[in-house]
CSV table of C-alpha atoms and ligand atoms in Angstrom, one decimal:
chain,number,residue,atom,x,y,z
S,1,MET,CA,-0.5,-8.1,-25.8
S,2,SER,CA,-1.0,-7.6,-22.2
S,3,ILE,CA,-3.2,-9.9,-20.3
S,4,SER,CA,-6.1,-9.5,-17.9
S,5,LEU,CA,-6.3,-11.3,-14.5
S,6,GLU,CA,-9.5,-12.2,-12.7
S,7,ILE,CA,-9.5,-13.4,-9.1
S,8,GLU,CA,-12.7,-15.1,-8.2
S,9,LYS,CA,-13.8,-15.9,-4.5
S,10,LEU,CA,-10.1,-16.9,-3.9
S,11,THR,CA,-9.8,-18.7,-0.5
S,12,LYS,CA,-7.0,-20.3,1.1
S,13,THR,CA,-6.8,-21.9,4.5
S,14,PHE,CA,-3.8,-23.6,6.4
S,15,GLY,CA,-5.6,-26.0,8.7
S,16,GLU,CA,-7.7,-23.8,10.9
S,17,GLU,CA,-6.2,-20.6,9.8
S,18,VAL,CA,-7.9,-18.6,7.1
S,19,ALA,CA,-5.2,-16.7,5.2
S,20,ILE,CA,-7.6,-15.2,2.6
S,21,GLN,CA,-11.4,-15.3,2.2
S,22,ASP,CA,-13.4,-14.7,-0.9
S,23,LEU,CA,-11.2,-12.4,-2.5
S,24,ASP,CA,-12.6,-11.0,-5.8
S,25,PHE,CA,-10.7,-8.6,-8.2
S,26,SER,CA,-9.9,-8.1,-11.8
S,27,ILE,CA,-6.7,-6.5,-13.3
S,28,GLU,CA,-7.2,-4.9,-16.5
S,29,PRO,CA,-4.4,-5.5,-19.3
S,30,GLY,CA,-1.4,-3.5,-18.5
S,31,GLU,CA,-2.8,-2.3,-15.1
S,32,LEU,CA,-0.5,-2.0,-12.1
S,33,PHE,CA,-2.8,-3.0,-9.3
S,34,ALA,CA,-1.7,-3.2,-5.6
S,35,LEU,CA,-2.8,-5.3,-2.5
S,36,LEU,CA,-2.4,-3.1,0.7
S,37,GLY,CA,-2.5,-4.6,3.9
S,38,PRO,CA,-0.3,-5.1,7.2
S,39,SER,CA,1.9,-7.9,7.7
S,40,GLY,CA,-0.3,-11.2,8.1
S,41,ALA,CA,-3.0,-9.6,5.9
S,42,GLY,CA,-2.7,-12.4,3.2
S,43,LYS,CA,-0.8,-10.7,0.5
S,44,SER,CA,1.9,-13.2,0.2
S,45,THR,CA,-0.8,-16.2,0.2
S,46,THR,CA,-2.9,-14.3,-2.5
S,47,LEU,CA,0.2,-14.0,-4.8
S,48,SER,CA,1.7,-17.6,-4.1
S,49,CYS,CA,-2.0,-18.7,-5.2
S,50,ILE,CA,-1.8,-16.9,-8.4
S,51,ALA,CA,1.8,-18.0,-9.2
S,52,GLY,CA,0.8,-21.6,-8.6
S,53,ILE,CA,3.2,-21.9,-5.3
S,54,GLU,CA,0.1,-22.5,-3.3
S,55,THR,CA,-2.9,-24.3,-4.3
S,56,PRO,CA,-6.1,-22.4,-3.4
S,57,SER,CA,-8.6,-24.0,-1.0
S,58,SER,CA,-11.4,-22.8,-3.3
S,59,GLY,CA,-12.0,-20.1,-6.1
S,60,ASP,CA,-10.4,-19.4,-9.4
S,61,VAL,CA,-7.6,-17.7,-11.2
S,62,ARG,CA,-8.1,-16.6,-14.8
S,63,VAL,CA,-6.0,-15.2,-17.4
S,64,ASP,CA,-7.9,-13.6,-20.2
S,65,GLY,CA,-11.1,-15.6,-19.0
S,66,GLU,CA,-9.3,-18.9,-18.7
S,67,SER,CA,-8.4,-20.8,-15.4
S,68,VAL,CA,-4.6,-21.1,-14.9
S,69,LEU,CA,-5.2,-23.5,-11.9
S,70,PRO,CA,-4.6,-26.7,-14.1
S,71,VAL,CA,-1.4,-25.0,-15.7
S,72,LYS,CA,1.8,-25.9,-13.6
S,73,PRO,CA,3.8,-22.8,-12.2
S,74,GLN,CA,6.6,-22.9,-14.8
S,75,PHE,CA,4.2,-22.6,-17.9
S,76,ARG,CA,2.0,-19.9,-16.4
S,77,ASP,CA,4.6,-17.2,-17.7
S,78,PHE,CA,4.5,-15.2,-14.6
S,79,SER,CA,7.5,-13.5,-12.9
S,80,MET,CA,7.5,-13.3,-9.1
S,81,VAL,CA,9.6,-10.9,-7.2
S,82,PHE,CA,10.1,-11.8,-3.5
S,83,GLU,CA,10.6,-9.8,-0.5
S,84,SER,CA,13.7,-11.8,0.2
S,85,TYR,CA,15.7,-13.3,-2.6
S,86,ALA,CA,17.7,-16.6,-2.7
S,87,LEU,CA,20.4,-15.8,-4.9
S,88,TYR,CA,22.8,-18.5,-6.3
S,89,PRO,CA,26.2,-18.1,-4.4
S,90,HIS,CA,28.4,-19.4,-6.8
S,91,PHE,CA,27.0,-17.2,-9.6
S,92,THR,CA,28.1,-13.7,-10.2
S,93,VAL,CA,25.4,-10.6,-10.1
S,94,ALA,CA,25.3,-10.7,-14.0
S,95,GLU,CA,24.7,-14.6,-14.0
S,96,ASN,CA,22.2,-14.4,-11.1
S,97,ILE,CA,20.4,-11.7,-13.1
S,98,GLY,CA,20.5,-13.4,-16.5
S,99,PHE,CA,19.5,-16.8,-15.0
S,100,PRO,CA,15.7,-16.9,-16.0
S,101,LEU,CA,16.9,-16.3,-19.6
S,102,GLN,CA,18.7,-19.4,-19.5
S,103,ALA,CA,15.6,-21.7,-18.8
S,104,PRO,CA,15.2,-24.5,-21.4
S,105,ILE,CA,11.8,-23.2,-22.1
S,106,ARG,CA,13.2,-19.9,-23.2
S,107,SER,CA,16.0,-21.2,-25.4
S,108,GLY,CA,16.6,-19.3,-28.6
S,109,GLU,CA,14.4,-16.5,-27.7
S,110,LEU,CA,17.4,-14.1,-27.4
S,111,THR,CA,21.0,-14.1,-28.7
S,112,GLU,CA,23.9,-14.1,-26.3
S,113,GLU,CA,24.5,-10.4,-27.3
S,114,GLU,CA,21.0,-9.4,-26.5
S,115,LYS,CA,21.0,-11.2,-23.3
S,116,ARG,CA,24.1,-9.3,-22.3
S,117,GLU,CA,22.5,-6.0,-23.3
S,118,ARG,CA,19.5,-6.7,-21.4
S,119,ILE,CA,21.3,-7.7,-18.3
S,120,GLN,CA,23.4,-4.4,-18.7
S,121,LYS,CA,20.2,-2.4,-19.0
S,122,VAL,CA,18.4,-3.8,-16.0
S,123,ALA,CA,21.6,-3.2,-13.8
S,124,GLN,CA,21.7,0.3,-15.0
S,125,MET,CA,18.2,0.9,-14.2
S,126,LEU,CA,19.0,-0.8,-10.5
S,127,GLU,CA,22.1,1.1,-10.3
S,128,ILE,CA,24.3,-1.8,-9.8
S,129,PRO,CA,26.3,-2.0,-13.3
S,130,GLU,CA,29.7,-1.9,-11.3
S,131,LEU,CA,28.5,-4.9,-9.3
S,132,LEU,CA,27.9,-7.3,-12.3
S,133,ASP,CA,31.2,-9.4,-11.6
S,134,ARG,CA,30.7,-9.7,-7.8
S,135,TYR,CA,29.3,-12.7,-5.9
S,136,PRO,CA,26.3,-12.5,-3.5
S,137,LYS,CA,28.4,-12.8,-0.3
S,138,GLU,CA,30.1,-9.4,-1.5
S,139,LEU,CA,27.1,-7.5,-1.5
S,140,SER,CA,24.9,-5.5,1.1
S,141,GLY,CA,21.3,-6.5,1.9
S,142,GLY,CA,19.9,-3.8,-0.2
S,143,GLN,CA,22.3,-4.7,-3.2
S,144,LYS,CA,21.1,-8.1,-3.0
S,145,GLN,CA,17.5,-7.1,-3.1
S,146,ARG,CA,18.3,-5.4,-6.3
S,147,VAL,CA,19.8,-8.3,-8.0
S,148,GLY,CA,16.8,-10.4,-6.9
S,149,LEU,CA,14.8,-7.5,-8.5
S,150,GLY,CA,16.9,-7.7,-11.7
S,151,ARG,CA,16.3,-11.3,-11.9
S,152,ALA,CA,12.6,-10.9,-12.1
S,153,LEU,CA,12.6,-7.9,-14.5
S,154,ILE,CA,14.9,-9.4,-16.9
S,155,ARG,CA,12.1,-11.5,-18.4
S,156,ARG,CA,9.2,-10.1,-20.5
S,157,PRO,CA,6.5,-12.3,-18.6
S,158,ARG,CA,2.5,-12.1,-19.0
S,159,LEU,CA,2.3,-11.0,-15.4
S,160,TYR,CA,4.6,-9.5,-12.7
S,161,LEU,CA,3.7,-10.7,-9.1
S,162,MET,CA,5.7,-8.2,-6.7
S,163,ASP,CA,5.9,-9.2,-3.1
S,164,GLU,CA,7.3,-6.2,-1.1
S,165,PRO,CA,9.8,-5.7,-4.0
S,166,ILE,CA,11.7,-2.9,-2.4
S,167,ALA,CA,11.1,-3.3,1.3
S,168,HIS,CA,14.5,-3.6,2.4
S,169,LEU,CA,16.1,-0.7,0.6
S,170,ASP,CA,16.9,2.4,2.6
S,171,ALA,CA,14.6,5.3,2.2
S,172,LYS,CA,16.3,7.3,-0.6
S,173,LEU,CA,16.9,4.1,-2.8
S,174,ARG,CA,13.4,2.9,-2.2
S,175,HIS,CA,12.1,6.4,-3.5
S,176,HIS,CA,14.3,6.1,-6.5
S,177,MET,CA,13.3,2.4,-7.1
S,178,ARG,CA,9.5,3.2,-6.9
S,179,GLY,CA,9.7,5.4,-9.6
S,180,GLU,CA,11.8,3.4,-11.7
S,181,LEU,CA,10.0,0.2,-11.3
S,182,LYS,CA,6.7,1.9,-12.2
S,183,LYS,CA,8.3,3.5,-15.3
S,184,LEU,CA,9.6,0.2,-16.4
S,185,ILE,CA,6.4,-1.7,-15.9
S,186,LYS,CA,4.6,1.0,-17.7
S,187,GLU,CA,7.0,1.1,-20.7
S,188,LEU,CA,6.6,-2.7,-21.0
S,189,GLY,CA,3.0,-2.5,-20.6
S,190,VAL,CA,3.0,-5.8,-18.5
S,191,THR,CA,0.1,-6.5,-16.2
S,192,ALA,CA,1.3,-6.1,-12.8
S,193,LEU,CA,0.2,-7.0,-9.1
S,194,LEU,CA,2.0,-5.5,-6.2
S,195,ALA,CA,1.7,-6.5,-2.5
S,196,THR,CA,2.9,-3.9,0.1
S,197,PRO,CA,2.0,-2.6,3.4
S,198,ASP,CA,3.2,0.7,2.4
S,199,TYR,CA,0.4,3.2,1.4
S,200,ASN,CA,3.1,5.5,-0.1
S,201,GLU,CA,4.1,2.9,-2.4
S,202,VAL,CA,0.5,2.3,-3.7
S,203,VAL,CA,-0.4,5.9,-3.9
S,204,ALA,CA,2.8,6.5,-5.9
S,205,MET,CA,2.5,3.5,-8.3
S,206,ALA,CA,-0.8,1.7,-8.3
S,207,ASP,CA,-3.5,2.4,-10.7
S,208,ARG,CA,-6.0,0.7,-8.3
S,209,ALA,CA,-5.7,-1.0,-5.1
S,210,LEU,CA,-7.4,-3.7,-2.9
S,211,ILE,CA,-7.2,-3.0,0.9
S,212,LEU,CA,-6.9,-6.2,2.7
S,213,ASN,CA,-7.6,-6.9,6.2
S,214,GLN,CA,-7.0,-10.1,7.9
S,215,GLY,CA,-7.7,-12.0,4.8
S,216,ASN,CA,-10.7,-10.0,4.0
S,217,PRO,CA,-11.2,-7.7,1.1
S,218,GLU,CA,-12.4,-4.1,2.3
S,219,GLN,CA,-12.7,-2.1,-0.7
S,220,ILE,CA,-11.2,-1.8,-4.4
S,221,GLY,CA,-10.5,1.8,-5.8
S,222,THR,CA,-7.9,4.2,-7.2
S,223,PRO,CA,-5.8,5.6,-4.4
S,224,ILE,CA,-7.7,9.0,-4.6
S,225,GLU,CA,-11.1,7.0,-4.2
S,226,LEU,CA,-9.7,5.1,-1.2
S,227,TYR,CA,-8.5,8.3,0.3
S,228,ASN,CA,-11.6,10.4,-0.2
S,229,GLN,CA,-14.3,7.8,0.0
S,230,PRO,CA,-13.4,5.0,2.4
S,231,LYS,CA,-16.0,2.7,3.0
S,232,ASN,CA,-15.0,2.3,6.7
S,233,VAL,CA,-12.6,2.8,9.5
S,234,VAL,CA,-10.1,0.3,8.2
S,235,VAL,CA,-9.8,1.7,5.0
S,236,ALA,CA,-9.7,5.2,6.2
S,237,ASN,CA,-6.9,4.2,8.5
S,238,ALA,CA,-4.9,2.4,5.7
S,239,ILE,CA,-4.4,5.3,3.7
S,240,GLY,CA,-2.7,8.3,4.8
S,241,ASP,CA,0.4,9.2,6.9
S,242,PRO,CA,0.2,10.1,9.5
S,243,PRO,CA,-2.8,8.1,9.6
S,244,ILE,CA,-6.3,9.8,9.9
S,245,ASN,CA,-7.3,10.9,13.6
S,246,LEU,CA,-10.4,9.1,14.9
S,247,LEU,CA,-12.1,10.4,17.9
S,248,ASP,CA,-15.2,8.9,19.6
S,249,CYS,CA,-18.1,10.8,19.9
S,250,ASP,CA,-22.0,11.0,20.3
S,251,ILE,CA,-24.5,13.3,19.0
S,252,GLN,CA,-26.0,15.7,21.6
S,253,LYS,CA,-28.7,18.4,21.2
S,254,GLU,CA,-28.1,21.7,22.9
S,255,GLY,CA,-30.2,24.7,22.4
S,256,GLY,CA,-31.4,24.6,18.8
S,257,GLY,CA,-28.2,22.8,17.5
S,258,LEU,CA,-26.6,19.4,17.1
S,259,PHE,CA,-23.2,18.8,18.6
S,260,LEU,CA,-20.4,16.2,18.0
S,261,LYS,CA,-19.5,15.6,21.4
S,262,GLY,CA,-16.6,13.5,22.7
S,263,GLU,CA,-14.2,13.8,25.6
S,264,GLY,CA,-12.8,17.2,25.7
S,265,PHE,CA,-14.5,18.7,22.5
S,266,SER,CA,-18.0,19.6,21.3
S,267,VAL,CA,-18.2,20.5,17.5
S,268,LYS,CA,-21.3,22.2,16.3
S,269,CYS,CA,-22.7,20.3,13.1
S,270,ASN,CA,-23.1,22.1,10.0
S,271,ALA,CA,-26.1,21.6,7.4
S,272,ALA,CA,-24.6,18.5,5.9
S,273,LEU,CA,-23.6,17.0,9.1
S,274,LYS,CA,-27.2,17.5,10.2
S,275,SER,CA,-28.8,15.8,7.4
S,276,VAL,CA,-26.7,13.0,7.9
S,277,VAL,CA,-27.5,12.7,11.6
S,278,HIS,CA,-31.1,12.9,10.6
S,279,LYS,CA,-31.0,10.5,7.6
S,280,HIS,CA,-29.2,7.8,9.7
S,281,ASN,CA,-31.2,8.8,12.9
S,282,LEU,CA,-27.6,9.0,14.7
S,283,ALA,CA,-27.4,9.4,18.4
S,284,GLU,CA,-24.6,7.6,20.0
S,285,GLY,CA,-21.6,5.3,19.4
S,286,LEU,CA,-19.9,7.3,16.5
S,287,ILE,CA,-16.5,7.8,15.5
S,288,PHE,CA,-15.5,11.3,14.1
S,289,GLY,CA,-12.4,11.4,11.7
S,290,VAL,CA,-10.3,14.1,10.4
S,291,ARG,CA,-7.1,13.8,8.6
S,292,PRO,CA,-3.8,15.5,9.8
S,293,LYS,CA,-3.5,17.6,6.7
S,294,ASP,CA,-6.9,19.1,7.0
S,295,ILE,CA,-6.5,20.5,10.6
S,296,THR,CA,-4.9,24.1,11.1
S,297,ILE,CA,-3.4,25.0,14.4
S,298,GLU,CA,-4.5,28.0,16.0
S,299,LYS,CA,-2.0,29.7,18.5
S,300,ASP,CA,-4.9,31.6,19.8
S,301,ALA,CA,-6.6,28.4,21.4
S,302,ALA,CA,-10.0,30.1,21.5
S,303,ARG,CA,-10.1,30.3,17.9
S,304,GLY,CA,-10.2,26.5,17.4
S,305,LEU,CA,-13.1,24.1,17.2
S,306,ILE,CA,-11.2,22.0,19.4
S,307,ARG,CA,-8.7,23.0,22.3
S,308,GLY,CA,-5.7,20.8,23.3
S,309,GLU,CA,-2.2,20.9,24.5
S,310,VAL,CA,0.9,20.4,22.3
S,311,TYR,CA,2.4,16.9,23.2
S,312,VAL,CA,5.3,17.0,20.6
S,313,PHE,CA,6.5,18.9,17.6
S,314,GLU,CA,8.4,17.1,15.0
S,315,PRO,CA,9.8,19.2,11.9
S,316,LEU,CA,10.2,16.8,8.9
S,317,GLY,CA,11.9,19.2,6.6
S,318,GLY,CA,9.5,21.5,4.7
S,319,GLU,CA,6.6,20.6,7.1
S,320,ALA,CA,6.2,19.4,10.5
S,321,VAL,CA,3.9,17.0,12.4
S,322,ALA,CA,2.5,18.4,15.6
S,323,THR,CA,0.9,16.0,18.1
S,324,VAL,CA,-1.7,17.8,20.1
S,325,ARG,CA,-3.3,16.0,23.4
S,326,VAL,CA,-7.2,16.7,23.5
S,327,ASN,CA,-8.2,15.1,26.8
S,328,LYS,CA,-6.4,11.7,26.7
S,329,LYS,CA,-6.4,11.3,23.0
S,330,LEU,CA,-3.7,12.3,20.8
S,331,VAL,CA,-4.2,14.2,17.6
S,332,LYS,CA,-1.9,14.7,14.6
S,333,ILE,CA,-1.6,17.6,12.6
S,334,VAL,CA,0.5,18.4,9.5
S,335,CYS,CA,1.4,22.0,9.7
S,336,PRO,CA,4.3,24.3,8.5
S,337,TRP,CA,7.8,24.0,9.9
S,338,GLU,CA,7.7,27.6,10.9
S,339,ASP,CA,4.8,27.0,13.4
S,340,LYS,CA,7.5,25.7,16.0
S,341,LEU,CA,5.4,24.7,18.9
S,342,SER,CA,6.5,24.1,22.2
S,343,THR,CA,5.4,21.0,24.5
S,344,GLY,CA,2.7,22.3,26.7
S,345,GLU,CA,1.8,25.1,24.6
S,346,LYS,CA,-2.3,25.6,24.5
S,347,VAL,CA,-3.4,25.5,21.0
S,348,GLY,CA,-6.7,25.4,19.0
S,349,LEU,CA,-7.5,22.9,16.0
S,350,SER,CA,-9.6,24.2,13.4
S,351,PHE,CA,-10.9,22.3,10.3
S,352,SER,CA,-13.7,22.6,7.6
S,353,LEU,CA,-16.5,20.5,8.6
S,354,SER,CA,-16.7,19.3,5.0
S,355,ASN,CA,-13.3,17.5,5.5
S,356,VAL,CA,-14.8,15.5,8.3
S,357,TYR,CA,-15.7,11.6,8.0
S,358,ILE,CA,-18.2,10.0,10.3
S,359,PHE,CA,-18.1,6.2,11.1
S,360,ASP,CA,-20.5,4.0,13.1
S,361,ARG,CA,-18.3,2.8,16.1
S,362,LYS,CA,-19.8,-0.8,16.1
S,363,SER,CA,-19.4,-1.6,12.4
S,364,GLY,CA,-16.8,0.9,11.4
S,365,THR,CA,-19.0,1.6,8.4
S,366,ALA,CA,-18.6,5.2,7.0
S,367,LEU,CA,-21.9,7.3,7.2
S,368,LEU,CA,-20.2,10.3,5.6
S,369,ALA,CA,-17.2,10.4,3.5
L,1,ADP,P1,1.2,-11.1,4.3
L,1,ADP,O1,2.0,-11.4,3.1
L,1,ADP,O2,0.1,-10.1,4.0
L,1,ADP,O3,2.1,-10.6,5.6
L,1,ADP,P2,0.5,-13.8,4.5
L,1,ADP,O4,-0.2,-14.1,3.2
L,1,ADP,O5,1.8,-14.3,4.8
L,1,ADP,O6,0.4,-12.6,4.9
L,1,ADP,O7,-0.1,-14.7,5.7
L,1,ADP,C1,-1.7,-14.6,5.7
L,1,ADP,C2,-2.0,-15.4,6.9
L,1,ADP,O8,-1.9,-16.7,6.8
L,1,ADP,C3,-1.0,-15.3,8.3
L,1,ADP,O9,-1.7,-15.3,9.4
L,1,ADP,C4,-0.1,-16.5,8.3
L,1,ADP,O10,0.3,-16.8,9.4
L,1,ADP,C5,-0.8,-17.5,7.6
L,1,ADP,N1,-0.1,-18.4,6.8
L,1,ADP,C6,0.8,-18.0,5.7
L,1,ADP,N2,1.4,-19.1,5.0
L,1,ADP,C7,1.1,-20.1,5.8
L,1,ADP,C8,1.5,-21.5,6.0
L,1,ADP,N3,2.3,-22.0,5.0
L,1,ADP,N4,1.2,-22.2,6.9
L,1,ADP,C9,0.2,-21.7,8.0
L,1,ADP,N5,-0.2,-20.4,7.9
L,1,ADP,C10,0.3,-19.5,6.9
L,2,MG,MG1,4.0,-11.2,3.0
């Protein structure tokens, strides 16, 4: 049976420094939940408080409704995957991976044969079966990380706590491990909490995520909800690569129409935008956001809603990212490889106004998403 995890008003301070503040979230049994935030956001602190490595300053951590704060870390039965691993230098890879199975509190759970089988299976998943007899000093950084990951995955704990588990792998292997890790966790049905600064990992792996910003919780949702309905600029910026384009603008009346007017552009509001403008009584101090995938490049600049000049064009294989300078601001667009734009070329940018986001510049709050 999988467990549920409830985090209530979790706060941790180090002296003056507030690492996390009033975190509230619940993870359903068997759910893969992610904490997404840049370095310093408080991800590791949150995981450490749940694991019992750190004592929270206030708040609670409950498993199936019962607080685990009085329970010593080794009896919580959580398995923590760290970003960097301290492997035992005098143990082989197989011994390192199998180490958690030797713990006295787990003696007699598995036969020696079953332990060997499980080590073999984990090594295969991590694509390191040929390394089982090597010692850590004979491994590359990426191989060490996989051994560390293996040591966490060898157990069947009540909860996996994964702190940037695949950060140090090269791109291809990271992609592979992302899928394997998700598959394994889902097959085992173990409740899991993943901390990562990489939105791609969240979108690919997580059922739901919490966006963390300097220790503060911004929004909880499925990856699609966070992408489509960000509550504010921070969340809009956190999900998407290249990130959403954000341009300062104000509302201006001209003739009978309303316009989003910024430096170097003026976009006529449609009915939906107009109703938002009236509803919130908007005038100035706004940010208008549009995602790189929602913009189309017009080679005939006059056809765009916004005009600019190509700054750089980067083919990525299959698609490309064009950076276009609009006045002083750089706007990113995902476009076909075949567009082959040259630096300095004048282009137009068109997009559907139904894909536009509007935020309040001061508070960052989304007014339309
Ligand atoms: P993340 O894992 O998201 O990069 P951390 O949880 O490691 O973030 O850190 C959050 C904040 O708490 C940072 O500002 C960091 O400097 C601070 N912090 C973390 N651990 C300690 C500690 N042991 N002592 C003092 N400050 C700490
Ligand atoms: Mg960290």
